[in-house]
């Protein structure tokens, strides 16, 4: 009977798929990867923090960070695309070091800062220059950070507005529009220069 043949074939295909599951699981979204660590250094090469990135359950990723010797206040805090923190790689336009770390991690190709996978909760540094935080994101997995060119975590000089500029703010000189967030804001949330960088390993 043709129906039975098809059923048997479907069962065999299902078993076959299960048989290769052990290797496929290495890259599957639910797979728990080895935790990654980074040491944050400022532009002078001084250690100013440590962090760990680890899978937490099948969907979430936990980041735990501790910093010291940084200016007090809120700082933009992001995962950047490239695992290279060269303090001598300075952006001629802004004077910011660590341009080798690339832009914000953004596998989905969103043009709006705040929607990038690498946009993290702001890092708060107290009056003594230290800060500690731990949080969970569902926007990336550890395996995505350990790609061929690696990844970096960057601390910025200024607070992060996540691209949240209400339309009552006008800027008629900007080519992207006349209200709300302009191109600079949509790129990196007005977080200013990069003050510390750590390669995720
Ligand atoms: Cu950044
Ligand atoms: Zn961003």
mmCIF file of C-alpha atoms and ligand atoms in Angstrom:
data_model
loop_
_atom_site.group_PDB
_atom_site.id
_atom_site.type_symbol
_atom_site.label_atom_id
_atom_site.label_comp_id
_atom_site.label_asym_id
_atom_site.label_seq_id
_atom_site.Cartn_x
_atom_site.Cartn_y
_atom_site.Cartn_z
ATOM 1 C CA UNK A 1 0.000 0.000 0.000
ATOM 2 C CA UNK A 2 1.400 3.351 -0.982
ATOM 3 C CA UNK A 3 0.234 4.936 2.289
ATOM 4 C CA UNK A 4 2.172 2.451 4.383
ATOM 5 C CA UNK A 5 5.303 2.908 2.307
ATOM 6 C CA UNK A 6 5.158 6.613 2.835
ATOM 7 C CA UNK A 7 4.647 6.172 6.564
ATOM 8 C CA UNK A 8 7.629 3.824 6.806
ATOM 9 C CA UNK A 9 9.773 6.264 4.831
ATOM 10 C CA UNK A 10 8.729 9.110 7.108
ATOM 11 C CA UNK A 11 9.668 7.064 10.202
ATOM 12 C CA UNK A 12 13.057 6.200 8.696
ATOM 13 C CA UNK A 13 13.739 9.847 7.868
ATOM 14 C CA UNK A 14 12.793 10.863 11.393
ATOM 15 C CA UNK A 15 15.125 8.242 12.882
ATOM 16 C CA UNK A 16 17.876 9.294 10.516
ATOM 17 C CA UNK A 17 17.496 12.900 11.610
ATOM 18 C CA UNK A 18 17.666 11.836 15.250
ATOM 19 C CA UNK A 19 20.822 9.859 14.496
ATOM 20 C CA UNK A 20 22.765 12.960 13.404
ATOM 21 C CA UNK A 21 21.260 15.034 16.214
ATOM 22 C CA UNK A 22 24.364 14.854 18.389
ATOM 23 C CA UNK A 23 26.490 16.801 15.900
ATOM 24 C CA UNK A 24 23.663 19.157 14.886
ATOM 25 C CA UNK A 25 23.108 19.998 18.566
ATOM 26 C CA UNK A 26 26.543 21.662 18.738
ATOM 27 C CA UNK A 27 25.227 24.583 16.712
ATOM 28 C CA UNK A 28 21.559 24.419 17.724
ATOM 29 C CA UNK A 29 20.163 27.506 19.478
ATOM 30 C CA UNK A 30 19.263 25.498 22.583
ATOM 31 C CA UNK A 31 22.727 24.029 23.047
ATOM 32 C CA UNK A 32 24.676 25.196 26.074
ATOM 33 C CA UNK A 33 28.115 26.383 25.045
ATOM 34 C CA UNK A 34 31.226 26.882 27.150
ATOM 35 C CA UNK A 35 31.114 30.272 28.964
ATOM 36 C CA UNK A 36 33.177 33.101 27.502
ATOM 37 C CA UNK A 37 35.221 35.618 29.477
ATOM 38 C CA UNK A 38 36.688 39.034 28.762
ATOM 39 C CA UNK A 39 39.060 41.428 30.472
ATOM 40 C CA UNK A 40 38.160 45.075 29.953
ATOM 41 C CA UNK A 41 41.088 47.453 29.432
ATOM 42 C CA UNK A 42 41.128 51.198 28.979
ATOM 43 C CA UNK A 43 42.995 52.982 26.190
ATOM 44 C CA UNK A 44 46.171 53.018 28.320
ATOM 45 C CA UNK A 45 46.016 49.221 28.614
ATOM 46 C CA UNK A 46 45.036 49.226 32.287
ATOM 47 C CA UNK A 47 42.670 46.464 33.464
ATOM 48 C CA UNK A 48 39.371 48.086 34.428
ATOM 49 C CA UNK A 49 37.003 45.138 34.524
ATOM 50 C CA UNK A 50 36.133 41.512 33.949
ATOM 51 C CA UNK A 51 33.036 39.883 32.582
ATOM 52 C CA UNK A 52 31.532 36.509 31.797
ATOM 53 C CA UNK A 53 28.965 35.598 29.151
ATOM 54 C CA UNK A 54 27.181 32.259 29.532
ATOM 55 C CA UNK A 55 24.099 30.500 28.255
ATOM 56 C CA UNK A 56 21.292 30.415 30.787
ATOM 57 C CA UNK A 57 18.759 27.795 29.805
ATOM 58 C CA UNK A 58 17.818 27.134 26.188
ATOM 59 C CA UNK A 59 16.863 30.711 25.221
ATOM 60 C CA UNK A 60 18.734 33.212 27.375
ATOM 61 C CA UNK A 61 22.292 34.410 27.858
ATOM 62 C CA UNK A 62 23.608 35.859 31.115
ATOM 63 C CA UNK A 63 26.239 38.578 31.306
ATOM 64 C CA UNK A 64 27.966 39.252 34.614
ATOM 65 C CA UNK A 65 30.352 42.193 34.797
ATOM 66 C CA UNK A 66 32.519 43.925 37.379
ATOM 67 C CA UNK A 67 34.404 47.161 36.629
ATOM 68 C CA UNK A 68 36.658 49.521 38.564
ATOM 69 C CA UNK A 69 38.617 52.722 37.910
ATOM 70 C CA UNK A 70 35.968 54.158 35.586
ATOM 71 C CA UNK A 71 34.218 57.562 35.684
ATOM 72 C CA UNK A 72 31.052 57.592 37.802
ATOM 73 C CA UNK A 73 27.665 57.548 36.110
ATOM 74 C CA UNK A 74 25.881 55.580 33.409
ATOM 75 C CA UNK A 75 27.853 54.231 30.474
ATOM 76 C CA UNK A 76 26.762 52.814 27.144
ATOM 77 C CA UNK A 77 27.586 49.102 27.139
ATOM 78 C CA UNK A 78 27.485 46.934 24.022
ATOM 79 C CA UNK A 79 28.670 43.767 22.358
ATOM 80 C CA UNK A 80 30.591 44.773 19.228
ATOM 81 C CA UNK A 81 31.092 42.634 16.151
ATOM 82 C CA UNK A 82 34.841 42.040 16.148
ATOM 83 C CA UNK A 83 37.207 40.597 18.762
ATOM 84 C CA UNK A 84 39.953 43.204 18.368
ATOM 85 C CA UNK A 85 40.584 45.932 20.952
ATOM 86 C CA UNK A 86 43.391 48.082 19.530
ATOM 87 C CA UNK A 87 43.699 51.328 21.524
ATOM 88 C CA UNK A 88 45.823 52.849 18.742
ATOM 89 C CA UNK A 89 43.007 52.392 16.214
ATOM 90 C CA UNK A 90 41.520 55.855 16.685
ATOM 91 C CA UNK A 91 38.532 57.242 14.795
ATOM 92 C CA UNK A 92 39.851 60.460 13.191
ATOM 93 C CA UNK A 93 36.393 62.058 13.388
ATOM 94 C CA UNK A 94 35.726 61.472 17.100
ATOM 95 C CA UNK A 95 39.106 60.604 18.622
ATOM 96 C CA UNK A 96 37.661 57.364 19.966
ATOM 97 C CA UNK A 97 40.047 54.398 20.326
ATOM 98 C CA UNK A 98 39.158 50.725 19.744
ATOM 99 C CA UNK A 99 37.621 51.227 16.278
ATOM 100 C CA UNK A 100 38.884 47.700 15.488
ATOM 101 C CA UNK A 101 36.012 46.305 17.606
ATOM 102 C CA UNK A 102 33.612 47.229 14.801
ATOM 103 C CA UNK A 103 29.966 48.183 15.170
ATOM 104 C CA UNK A 104 27.250 46.799 17.421
ATOM 105 C CA UNK A 105 26.503 43.085 17.124
ATOM 106 C CA UNK A 106 23.478 43.053 14.816
ATOM 107 C CA UNK A 107 22.906 39.757 12.980
ATOM 108 C CA UNK A 108 19.304 40.753 12.179
ATOM 109 C CA UNK A 109 20.463 43.865 10.313
ATOM 110 C CA UNK A 110 18.413 46.404 12.288
ATOM 111 C CA UNK A 111 19.182 50.025 11.465
ATOM 112 C CA UNK A 112 17.915 51.248 14.839
ATOM 113 C CA UNK A 113 20.194 51.403 17.869
ATOM 114 C CA UNK A 114 18.280 49.895 20.757
ATOM 115 C CA UNK A 115 17.199 47.026 18.479
ATOM 116 C CA UNK A 116 20.727 45.669 17.890
ATOM 117 C CA UNK A 117 21.347 42.289 19.530
ATOM 118 C CA UNK A 118 24.498 43.722 21.116
ATOM 119 C CA UNK A 119 22.745 46.651 22.810
ATOM 120 C CA UNK A 120 23.023 45.860 26.528
ATOM 121 C CA UNK A 121 21.551 47.469 29.660
ATOM 122 C CA UNK A 122 23.497 50.532 30.726
ATOM 123 C CA UNK A 123 26.485 50.007 32.996
ATOM 124 C CA UNK A 124 26.252 52.079 36.182
ATOM 125 C CA UNK A 125 29.491 53.105 37.887
ATOM 126 C CA UNK A 126 29.292 54.454 41.431
ATOM 127 C CA UNK A 127 31.190 57.352 42.962
ATOM 128 C CA UNK A 128 34.050 55.021 43.932
ATOM 129 C CA UNK A 129 34.576 54.129 40.274
ATOM 130 C CA UNK A 130 33.305 50.571 40.615
ATOM 131 C CA UNK A 131 30.249 48.947 39.111
ATOM 132 C CA UNK A 132 28.732 45.478 39.144
ATOM 133 C CA UNK A 133 25.771 44.109 37.282
ATOM 134 C CA UNK A 134 24.332 40.861 35.994
ATOM 135 C CA UNK A 135 21.497 40.546 33.524
ATOM 136 C CA UNK A 136 19.952 38.254 30.941
ATOM 137 C CA UNK A 137 19.304 38.870 27.263
ATOM 138 C CA UNK A 138 17.503 36.682 24.725
ATOM 139 C CA UNK A 139 18.996 38.489 21.715
ATOM 140 C CA UNK A 140 22.075 36.309 21.171
ATOM 141 C CA UNK A 141 23.670 33.053 22.264
ATOM 142 C CA UNK A 142 27.247 32.393 23.360
ATOM 143 C CA UNK A 143 27.998 30.462 20.148
ATOM 144 C CA UNK A 144 27.190 33.567 18.071
ATOM 145 C CA UNK A 145 29.925 35.522 19.847
ATOM 146 C CA UNK A 146 32.552 32.856 19.238
ATOM 147 C CA UNK A 147 32.427 33.286 15.442
ATOM 148 C CA UNK A 148 35.476 33.466 13.179
ATOM 149 C CA UNK A 149 36.342 37.121 13.924
ATOM 150 C CA UNK A 150 35.288 36.914 17.572
ATOM 151 C CA UNK A 151 33.430 39.614 19.493
ATOM 152 C CA UNK A 152 34.245 42.412 21.930
ATOM 153 C CA UNK A 153 32.457 44.159 24.775
ATOM 154 C CA UNK A 154 32.825 47.942 24.848
ATOM 155 C CA UNK A 155 32.181 50.525 27.579
ATOM 156 C CA UNK A 156 31.442 54.045 26.342
ATOM 157 C CA UNK A 157 32.034 57.458 27.908
ATOM 158 C CA UNK A 158 28.397 58.566 27.940
ATOM 159 C CA UNK A 159 24.934 57.227 28.831
ATOM 160 C CA UNK A 160 22.919 55.349 26.218
ATOM 161 C CA UNK A 161 19.606 56.714 24.917
ATOM 162 C CA UNK A 162 18.823 53.493 22.960
ATOM 163 C CA UNK A 163 17.766 55.621 20.038
ATOM 164 C CA UNK A 164 14.842 56.901 22.077
ATOM 165 C CA UNK A 165 14.566 60.493 20.876
ATOM 166 C CA UNK A 166 10.914 61.587 20.821
ATOM 167 C CA UNK A 167 9.610 63.230 17.672
ATOM 168 C CA UNK A 168 9.194 66.570 19.472
ATOM 169 C CA UNK A 169 12.960 67.013 19.055
ATOM 170 C CA UNK A 170 13.673 68.589 15.694
ATOM 171 C CA UNK A 171 16.884 68.795 13.694
ATOM 172 C CA UNK A 172 16.052 70.240 10.304
ATOM 173 C CA UNK A 173 19.663 70.162 9.130
ATOM 174 C CA UNK A 174 19.829 66.339 9.312
ATOM 175 C CA UNK A 175 19.313 64.566 5.996
ATOM 176 C CA UNK A 176 17.521 61.571 7.556
ATOM 177 C CA UNK A 177 14.475 63.527 8.666
ATOM 178 C CA UNK A 178 13.337 66.510 10.601
ATOM 179 C CA UNK A 179 12.314 65.018 13.971
ATOM 180 C CA UNK A 180 13.298 62.339 16.454
ATOM 181 C CA UNK A 181 16.486 60.286 16.303
ATOM 182 C CA UNK A 182 19.052 61.279 13.686
ATOM 183 C CA UNK A 183 21.597 59.033 11.980
ATOM 184 C CA UNK A 184 24.194 59.401 14.754
ATOM 185 C CA UNK A 185 21.672 58.466 17.429
ATOM 186 C CA UNK A 186 20.382 55.503 15.428
ATOM 187 C CA UNK A 187 23.915 54.178 15.018
ATOM 188 C CA UNK A 188 25.095 54.102 18.631
ATOM 189 C CA UNK A 189 22.745 55.959 20.987
ATOM 190 C CA UNK A 190 25.006 58.984 21.548
ATOM 191 C CA UNK A 191 27.226 57.011 23.902
ATOM 192 C CA UNK A 192 30.361 58.895 22.867
ATOM 193 C CA UNK A 193 33.879 57.548 22.752
ATOM 194 C CA UNK A 194 34.907 54.010 23.624
ATOM 195 C CA UNK A 195 36.670 54.081 27.006
ATOM 196 C CA UNK A 196 37.203 50.361 27.630
ATOM 197 C CA UNK A 197 37.219 47.264 25.481
ATOM 198 C CA UNK A 198 37.514 43.536 26.097
ATOM 199 C CA UNK A 199 37.879 40.655 23.642
ATOM 200 C CA UNK A 200 35.402 37.883 24.430
ATOM 201 C CA UNK A 201 37.190 34.518 24.575
HETATM 202 CU CU1 LIG B 1 29.449 50.269 21.814
HETATM 203 ZN ZN1 LIG B 2 23.282 49.508 18.954
#
